[in-house]
Amino acid sequence: MASPPTAGTRPDDVRRHNRAALLRRLHVGGPCTRAALAAELGLNRSTIKTLVDGLAEAGLVLERVPSQRAGAGRPSLLVVPRSTAVVVLAVDVGVEQLTVAAVGIGGDVLGRRSWVLERGRVLPADVVDRVAEARRELAERLGADAMAVGVSVPGTARRSDGWVHEAPNLHWSDVPLGDHLTRALRLPVQVGNDADLGGLAEHTRGAARNTADAVYLSADVGVGGGVISGGVLLRGTGGYVGELGHMVVRPDGRQCYCGCRGCWETEVGEDALRRALSLPGDADRAAIVAELRSLAGDPELAGHRLRGVADWLALGLANAVNVLAPELVVLGGLLAALPPTVVAGVEEAVRRRSMVARASGQLRVSPAVLGAEGPLLGAAELAFEPVLAAV
Amino acid sequence: MASPPTAGTRPDDVRRHNRAALLRRLHVGGPCTRAALAAELGLNRSTIKTLVDGLAEAGLVLERVPSQRAGAGRPSLLVVPRSTAVVVLAVDVGVEQLTVAAVGIGGDVLGRRSWVLERGRVLPADVVDRVAEARRELAERLGADAMAVGVSVPGTARRSDGWVHEAPNLHWSDVPLGDHLTRALRLPVQVGNDADLGGLAEHTRGAARNTADAVYLSADVGVGGGVISGGVLLRGTGGYVGELGHMVVRPDGRQCYCGCRGCWETEVGEDALRRALSLPGDADRAAIVAELRSLAGDPELAGHRLRGVADWLALGLANAVNVLAPELVVLGGLLAALPPTVVAGVEEAVRRRSMVARASGQLRVSPAVLGAEGPLLGAAELAFEPVLAAV
């Protein structure tokens, strides 16, 4: 579609673009023969050779003879990213846990540290100290320091500078987390919303891989989402796309902490699941997941107890599908533990209710596959993006 | 953000990309000096010279000495697109009127034909015949035939082949309009939803110019939207993004023709405006617009009569802003005629209610500036896109 005038391309840009495209292909898709790289990127083999030689010289990839040979003739060499050659630090600031991981090119978690947190009582300064500690420890253990940092927070975070506007379940508001971390670590830092990053991870390495248009919906204490459209994670002004949980679906409904009444979050979030499952108000995440899993064996009971949640889930998803026209909805966080029969029922209801799903004839609803690792792996991707374009 | 691996760039691609970027700049931004083109596109002057010479030779642009000279020295030549060198046909299939226009590069409407339609009673075959007739007539008058066709319909249209799935107010369903037109005209045809195309036009030449993230909401018989995110009009699976009117906001509300109850359209569409203004059920578009305009002079009365519509407008827009994080909402169709005080009140309410608007601190709500021409001009842009990339 018509986009604003784009910049021209200079000859220098081409080599840089191709090198970045090749590295990104290896990072996302894993080891690949030179021949397949040429075909996938639409470049001739001599260009691929020059690019791969340059990356090998810089120590970013190595080449080896593939173990299995297909067909006759000289085997095409397999190009393998060297995972410790580019390492980023991924940080997941959860409500119950802080995790810091070193992630190498290719997406492998090379090492990690976690701290259990007293629910909603972690201070930004403590996060900064622990990340700095983990960085030193991991760098020593791996013999490779991180080149950049990506951070996931359960709240609204400004993309440009990592300013955390509101993270209600951490009791944070207006915290310059990006600045604090940049000063302490002297590394480029990017901060994103946990649901956005969960969506990014599912798109890069999970249930929404190779899917151009997908909506990721994650329910934990809050409900948020990430939106992939045309193969790209949407950001919007300030990077705030995807506060799906604060779509008002029931104007006469429950009061939400955001100030509105009847936000979707109040009908499909952690509290709503606790109510549906008759769990006490202090039942934690693990208890809710266990109860949801146990219902998988009794579809009738599952349908009965989760009917209300499923109805509101279908109503809100039909709204999201009408606005965004995804071909896939990925359910993350606690919703990934919904019994398969309930998910199938929600899918059927969304297909029936949404005008857009009826028109496109293509809509699937699937659980996330990366589980609680999603936001952490998404934070790593956030950090990798500029690094891979520049190394 | 991490996107899937992109293709590599070959040396041949560069010239083509730069030529298309330059043409697109002239098409959207109008005449421009060589020096300014070089600066805007980030290319050196010798590259610009080569590109402009090529375009001049092909008859697409001409160069002239600018009438006003700034500064000393030799004046930089002004590059002007020749509007009849690339002409497309724009078709707006409205509920009350069919319009066919010839639009030249640069966006000027070079000629047009319109037919008043009996409301909701136009047959696809009649549309095809009239478009063919208008094409012949306009080509003769201009001495230049169209190279492609863009069509706006008030319904869900599949981007790939122009299949119209549902256009309720035309009483069309499952009409292969793209195929019919392609066969009759032997030209490339693209079909889009009227609200999507209205949004595209406002983004290219109207209220949302130079705005990276915008939502266009248009109310006529139906309510639909177009979504610009990261400077690009979103499409989604099949091209069905933006059925904002079918977001359910009041589950116990009015029955909508789409099968759901409480769609936003039932609270802010043409019928809702008629009810608010106490107009009879057969009052047409012009009567509603006249009544809205007359209220501009009495803000107190306007606030009183339009309170319900304004409240539901603010609630739904806060939802859209929470999901999409635009910096601007453009109100089109009948909503462009809302009194300024009502629009200001809606803007204030959305800023207050939407968590995302509070976080970004940036949200404006403005009326569309292209009026009823929006979908027609957007249809032209739809047709221009591939043409300008290939000529």
Tab-separated table of N, CA and C in Angstrom, chain B residues 89-180:
chain	number	residue	atom	x	y	z
B	89	LEU	N	-7.465	5.085	-13.205
B	89	LEU	CA	-8.902	5.273	-13.055
B	89	LEU	C	-9.263	4.982	-11.600
B	90	ALA	N	-9.941	5.950	-10.961
B	90	ALA	CA	-10.397	5.738	-9.585
B	90	ALA	C	-11.913	5.609	-9.619
B	91	VAL	N	-12.421	4.584	-8.933
B	91	VAL	CA	-13.856	4.322	-8.936
B	91	VAL	C	-14.355	4.297	-7.505
B	92	ASP	N	-15.370	5.084	-7.214
B	92	ASP	CA	-15.984	5.044	-5.889
B	92	ASP	C	-17.422	4.550	-6.028
B	93	VAL	N	-17.648	3.301	-5.595
B	93	VAL	CA	-19.000	2.751	-5.615
B	93	VAL	C	-19.645	3.121	-4.283
B	94	GLY	N	-20.412	4.220	-4.281
B	94	GLY	CA	-21.081	4.634	-3.054
B	94	GLY	C	-22.475	4.053	-2.986
B	95	VAL	N	-23.137	4.281	-1.851
B	95	VAL	CA	-24.491	3.765	-1.718
B	95	VAL	C	-25.461	4.638	-2.521
B	96	GLU	N	-25.135	5.927	-2.623
B	96	GLU	CA	-26.029	6.847	-3.327
B	96	GLU	C	-25.481	7.327	-4.666
B	97	GLN	N	-24.211	7.052	-4.939
B	97	GLN	CA	-23.582	7.620	-6.137
B	97	GLN	C	-22.399	6.763	-6.605
B	98	LEU	N	-22.241	6.684	-7.923
B	98	LEU	CA	-21.076	6.028	-8.507
B	98	LEU	C	-20.229	7.105	-9.172
B	99	THR	N	-18.942	7.158	-8.846
B	99	THR	CA	-18.056	8.150	-9.450
B	99	THR	C	-16.859	7.448	-10.068
B	100	VAL	N	-16.511	7.873	-11.277
B	100	VAL	CA	-15.305	7.366	-11.937
B	100	VAL	C	-14.462	8.586	-12.300
B	101	ALA	N	-13.200	8.581	-11.888
B	101	ALA	CA	-12.337	9.727	-12.184
B	101	ALA	C	-11.031	9.259	-12.797
B	102	ALA	N	-10.490	10.101	-13.670
B	102	ALA	CA	-9.125	9.879	-14.168
B	102	ALA	C	-8.210	10.745	-13.302
B	103	VAL	N	-7.210	10.111	-12.688
B	103	VAL	CA	-6.307	10.822	-11.788
B	103	VAL	C	-4.895	10.700	-12.347
B	104	GLY	N	-4.202	11.837	-12.434
B	104	GLY	CA	-2.853	11.825	-12.985
B	104	GLY	C	-1.787	11.751	-11.913
B	105	ILE	N	-0.565	11.446	-12.321
B	105	ILE	CA	0.535	11.412	-11.362
B	105	ILE	C	0.643	12.797	-10.718
B	106	GLY	N	0.772	12.830	-9.418
B	106	GLY	CA	0.702	14.071	-8.658
B	106	GLY	C	-0.625	14.194	-7.933
B	107	GLY	N	-1.595	13.368	-8.352
B	107	GLY	CA	-2.853	13.304	-7.610
B	107	GLY	C	-3.971	14.188	-8.143
B	108	ASP	N	-3.731	14.912	-9.236
B	108	ASP	CA	-4.804	15.765	-9.762
B	108	ASP	C	-5.904	14.938	-10.414
B	109	VAL	N	-7.154	15.315	-10.117
B	109	VAL	CA	-8.284	14.706	-10.819
B	109	VAL	C	-8.395	15.403	-12.163
B	110	LEU	N	-8.183	14.659	-13.243
B	110	LEU	CA	-8.119	15.255	-14.583
B	110	LEU	C	-9.488	15.272	-15.263
B	111	GLY	N	-10.401	14.467	-14.733
B	111	GLY	CA	-11.733	14.416	-15.323
B	111	GLY	C	-12.549	13.410	-14.532
B	112	ARG	N	-13.888	13.555	-14.576
B	112	ARG	CA	-14.698	12.612	-13.819
B	112	ARG	C	-16.094	12.466	-14.409
B	113	ARG	N	-16.751	11.354	-14.099
B	113	ARG	CA	-18.157	11.134	-14.412
B	113	ARG	C	-18.840	10.591	-13.166
B	114	SER	N	-20.074	11.017	-12.924
B	114	SER	CA	-20.827	10.491	-11.775
B	114	SER	C	-22.225	10.078	-12.200
B	115	TRP	N	-22.765	9.104	-11.485
B	115	TRP	CA	-24.153	8.692	-11.669
B	115	TRP	C	-24.811	8.618	-10.299
B	116	VAL	N	-26.004	9.197	-10.190
B	116	VAL	CA	-26.753	9.038	-8.941
B	116	VAL	C	-27.379	7.650	-8.964
B	117	LEU	N	-27.309	6.947	-7.848
B	117	LEU	CA	-27.843	5.591	-7.791
B	117	LEU	C	-29.091	5.564	-6.928
B	118	GLU	N	-30.007	4.668	-7.287
B	118	GLU	CA	-31.116	4.431	-6.385
B	118	GLU	C	-30.525	3.665	-5.212
B	119	ARG	N	-30.721	4.199	-4.017
B	119	ARG	CA	-30.022	3.699	-2.834
B	119	ARG	C	-30.036	2.166	-2.712
B	120	GLY	N	-28.839	1.600	-2.743
B	120	GLY	CA	-28.716	0.169	-2.533
B	120	GLY	C	-29.250	-0.684	-3.666
B	121	ARG	N	-29.325	-0.110	-4.883
B	121	ARG	CA	-29.887	-0.900	-5.980
B	121	ARG	C	-29.009	-0.926	-7.213
B	122	VAL	N	-27.717	-0.837	-7.026
B	122	VAL	CA	-26.857	-0.900	-8.199
B	122	VAL	C	-26.358	-2.339	-8.373
B	123	LEU	N	-26.369	-2.793	-9.600
B	123	LEU	CA	-25.905	-4.149	-9.878
B	123	LEU	C	-24.440	-4.112	-10.295
B	124	PRO	N	-23.669	-5.129	-9.935
B	124	PRO	CA	-22.255	-5.173	-10.322
B	124	PRO	C	-22.072	-4.982	-11.830
B	125	ALA	N	-22.943	-5.593	-12.643
B	125	ALA	CA	-22.776	-5.498	-14.107
B	125	ALA	C	-22.933	-4.056	-14.581
B	126	ASP	N	-23.827	-3.295	-13.922
B	126	ASP	CA	-24.005	-1.890	-14.290
B	126	ASP	C	-22.757	-1.081	-13.937
B	127	VAL	N	-22.176	-1.392	-12.782
B	127	VAL	CA	-20.937	-0.699	-12.392
B	127	VAL	C	-19.875	-0.933	-13.457
B	128	VAL	N	-19.728	-2.182	-13.858
B	128	VAL	CA	-18.698	-2.522	-14.853
B	128	VAL	C	-18.953	-1.757	-16.160
B	129	ASP	N	-20.192	-1.741	-16.620
B	129	ASP	CA	-20.510	-1.042	-17.882
B	129	ASP	C	-20.196	0.449	-17.782
B	130	ARG	N	-20.576	1.043	-16.669
B	130	ARG	CA	-20.360	2.487	-16.536
B	130	ARG	C	-18.887	2.835	-16.410
B	131	VAL	N	-18.134	2.005	-15.725
B	131	VAL	CA	-16.694	2.257	-15.617
B	131	VAL	C	-16.063	2.171	-17.009
B	132	ALA	N	-16.484	1.177	-17.791
B	132	ALA	CA	-15.923	1.019	-19.142
B	132	ALA	C	-16.268	2.237	-20.006
B	133	GLU	N	-17.507	2.696	-19.879
B	133	GLU	CA	-17.961	3.868	-20.636
B	133	GLU	C	-17.145	5.112	-20.234
B	134	ALA	N	-17.001	5.314	-18.928
B	134	ALA	CA	-16.261	6.478	-18.440
B	134	ALA	C	-14.801	6.414	-18.867
B	135	ARG	N	-14.243	5.222	-18.866
B	135	ARG	CA	-12.853	5.073	-19.252
B	135	ARG	C	-12.630	5.549	-20.688
B	136	ARG	N	-13.509	5.085	-21.608
B	136	ARG	CA	-13.383	5.475	-23.022
B	136	ARG	C	-13.507	6.989	-23.165
B	137	GLU	N	-14.532	7.525	-22.532
B	137	GLU	CA	-14.809	8.946	-22.644
B	137	GLU	C	-13.657	9.801	-22.095
B	138	LEU	N	-13.160	9.419	-20.914
B	138	LEU	CA	-12.085	10.193	-20.286
B	138	LEU	C	-10.782	10.076	-21.084
B	139	ALA	N	-10.519	8.889	-21.606
B	139	ALA	CA	-9.294	8.688	-22.385
B	139	ALA	C	-9.308	9.573	-23.623
B	140	GLU	N	-10.466	9.656	-24.251
B	140	GLU	CA	-10.603	10.475	-25.451
B	140	GLU	C	-10.388	11.948	-25.122
B	141	ARG	N	-11.049	12.379	-24.033
B	141	ARG	CA	-10.970	13.781	-23.649
B	141	ARG	C	-9.546	14.180	-23.259
B	142	LEU	N	-8.832	13.288	-22.539
B	142	LEU	CA	-7.496	13.628	-22.022
B	142	LEU	C	-6.380	13.274	-23.001
B	143	GLY	N	-6.693	12.441	-23.981
B	143	GLY	CA	-5.634	11.948	-24.857
B	143	GLY	C	-4.676	11.018	-24.140
B	144	ALA	N	-5.128	10.423	-23.056
B	144	ALA	CA	-4.264	9.494	-22.299
B	144	ALA	C	-5.137	8.452	-21.625
B	145	ASP	N	-4.833	7.196	-21.873
B	145	ASP	CA	-5.623	6.123	-21.285
B	145	ASP	C	-5.078	5.758	-19.903
B	146	ALA	N	-5.943	5.157	-19.095
B	146	ALA	CA	-5.526	4.739	-17.755
B	146	ALA	C	-4.628	3.508	-17.828
B	147	MET	N	-3.720	3.401	-16.841
B	147	MET	CA	-2.818	2.253	-16.786
B	147	MET	C	-3.262	1.227	-15.749
B	148	ALA	N	-4.141	1.629	-14.857
B	148	ALA	CA	-4.600	0.718	-13.800
B	148	ALA	C	-5.862	1.298	-13.193
B	149	VAL	N	-6.559	0.457	-12.418
B	149	VAL	CA	-7.832	0.869	-11.833
B	149	VAL	C	-7.832	0.571	-10.335
B	150	GLY	N	-8.323	1.533	-9.548
B	150	GLY	CA	-8.540	1.309	-8.119
B	150	GLY	C	-10.009	1.543	-7.824
B	151	VAL	N	-10.598	0.680	-7.006
B	151	VAL	CA	-12.033	0.750	-6.745
B	151	VAL	C	-12.297	0.760	-5.245
B	152	SER	N	-13.153	1.657	-4.814
B	152	SER	CA	-13.594	1.698	-3.423
B	152	SER	C	-15.004	1.138	-3.318
B	153	VAL	N	-15.210	0.194	-2.406
B	153	VAL	CA	-16.564	-0.331	-2.166
B	153	VAL	C	-16.891	-0.246	-0.679
B	154	PRO	N	-18.162	-0.028	-0.360
B	154	PRO	CA	-18.552	0.029	1.051
B	154	PRO	C	-18.802	-1.374	1.592
B	155	GLY	N	-17.721	-2.148	1.725
B	155	GLY	CA	-17.874	-3.516	2.208
B	155	GLY	C	-16.519	-4.167	2.366
B	156	THR	N	-16.533	-5.452	2.666
B	156	THR	CA	-15.278	-6.181	2.831
B	156	THR	C	-14.834	-6.701	1.465
B	157	ALA	N	-13.635	-6.275	1.057
B	157	ALA	CA	-13.110	-6.652	-0.252
B	157	ALA	C	-11.760	-7.333	-0.068
B	158	ARG	N	-11.575	-8.443	-0.762
B	158	ARG	CA	-10.316	-9.180	-0.648
B	158	ARG	C	-9.269	-8.503	-1.509
B	159	ARG	N	-8.135	-8.196	-0.919
B	159	ARG	CA	-7.111	-7.439	-1.611
B	159	ARG	C	-6.534	-8.166	-2.820
B	160	SER	N	-6.364	-9.491	-2.705
B	160	SER	CA	-5.635	-10.222	-3.745
B	160	SER	C	-6.350	-10.208	-5.092
B	161	ASP	N	-7.673	-10.276	-5.096
B	161	ASP	CA	-8.376	-10.419	-6.380
B	161	ASP	C	-9.637	-9.571	-6.482
B	162	GLY	N	-9.884	-8.690	-5.510
B	162	GLY	CA	-11.037	-7.818	-5.611
B	162	GLY	C	-12.380	-8.499	-5.412
B	163	TRP	N	-12.353	-9.618	-4.739
B	163	TRP	CA	-13.586	-10.323	-4.399
B	163	TRP	C	-14.301	-9.525	-3.309
B	164	VAL	N	-15.557	-9.141	-3.556
B	164	VAL	CA	-16.329	-8.415	-2.531
B	164	VAL	C	-17.130	-9.436	-1.741
B	165	HIS	N	-16.730	-9.595	-0.483
B	165	HIS	CA	-17.357	-10.633	0.331
B	165	HIS	C	-18.759	-10.207	0.767
B	166	GLU	N	-18.825	-9.034	1.411
B	166	GLU	CA	-20.126	-8.512	1.845
B	166	GLU	C	-20.118	-7.011	1.678
B	167	ALA	N	-21.109	-6.455	0.979
B	167	ALA	CA	-21.307	-5.008	0.946
B	167	ALA	C	-22.781	-4.791	1.255
B	168	PRO	N	-23.117	-4.838	2.550
B	168	PRO	CA	-24.520	-4.939	2.956
B	168	PRO	C	-25.382	-3.814	2.399
B	169	ASN	N	-24.833	-2.589	2.320
B	169	ASN	CA	-25.695	-1.482	1.907
B	169	ASN	C	-25.860	-1.391	0.399
B	170	LEU	N	-25.109	-2.214	-0.334
B	170	LEU	CA	-25.351	-2.374	-1.766
B	170	LEU	C	-26.180	-3.640	-2.023
B	171	HIS	N	-26.400	-4.420	-0.956
B	171	HIS	CA	-27.012	-5.742	-1.080
B	171	HIS	C	-26.195	-6.654	-1.982
B	172	TRP	N	-24.877	-6.545	-1.862
B	172	TRP	CA	-23.976	-7.424	-2.612
B	172	TRP	C	-23.400	-8.437	-1.633
B	173	SER	N	-23.329	-9.682	-2.051
B	173	SER	CA	-22.462	-10.582	-1.299
B	173	SER	C	-21.817	-11.555	-2.267
B	174	ASP	N	-20.525	-11.821	-2.009
B	174	ASP	CA	-19.720	-12.693	-2.862
B	174	ASP	C	-19.788	-12.304	-4.336
B	175	VAL	N	-19.339	-11.105	-4.619
B	175	VAL	CA	-19.292	-10.593	-5.991
B	175	VAL	C	-17.824	-10.520	-6.448
B	176	PRO	N	-17.471	-11.224	-7.532
B	176	PRO	CA	-16.085	-11.173	-8.033
B	176	PRO	C	-15.846	-9.898	-8.847
B	177	LEU	N	-15.959	-8.748	-8.182
B	177	LEU	CA	-15.907	-7.463	-8.879
B	177	LEU	C	-14.557	-7.249	-9.578
B	178	GLY	N	-13.476	-7.640	-8.891
B	178	GLY	CA	-12.147	-7.490	-9.488
B	178	GLY	C	-12.044	-8.233	-10.811
B	179	ASP	N	-12.511	-9.481	-10.819
B	179	ASP	CA	-12.467	-10.292	-12.050
B	179	ASP	C	-13.296	-9.663	-13.164
B	180	HIS	N	-14.525	-9.271	-12.825
B	180	HIS	CA	-15.399	-8.667	-13.828
B	180	HIS	C	-14.725	-7.456	-14.483
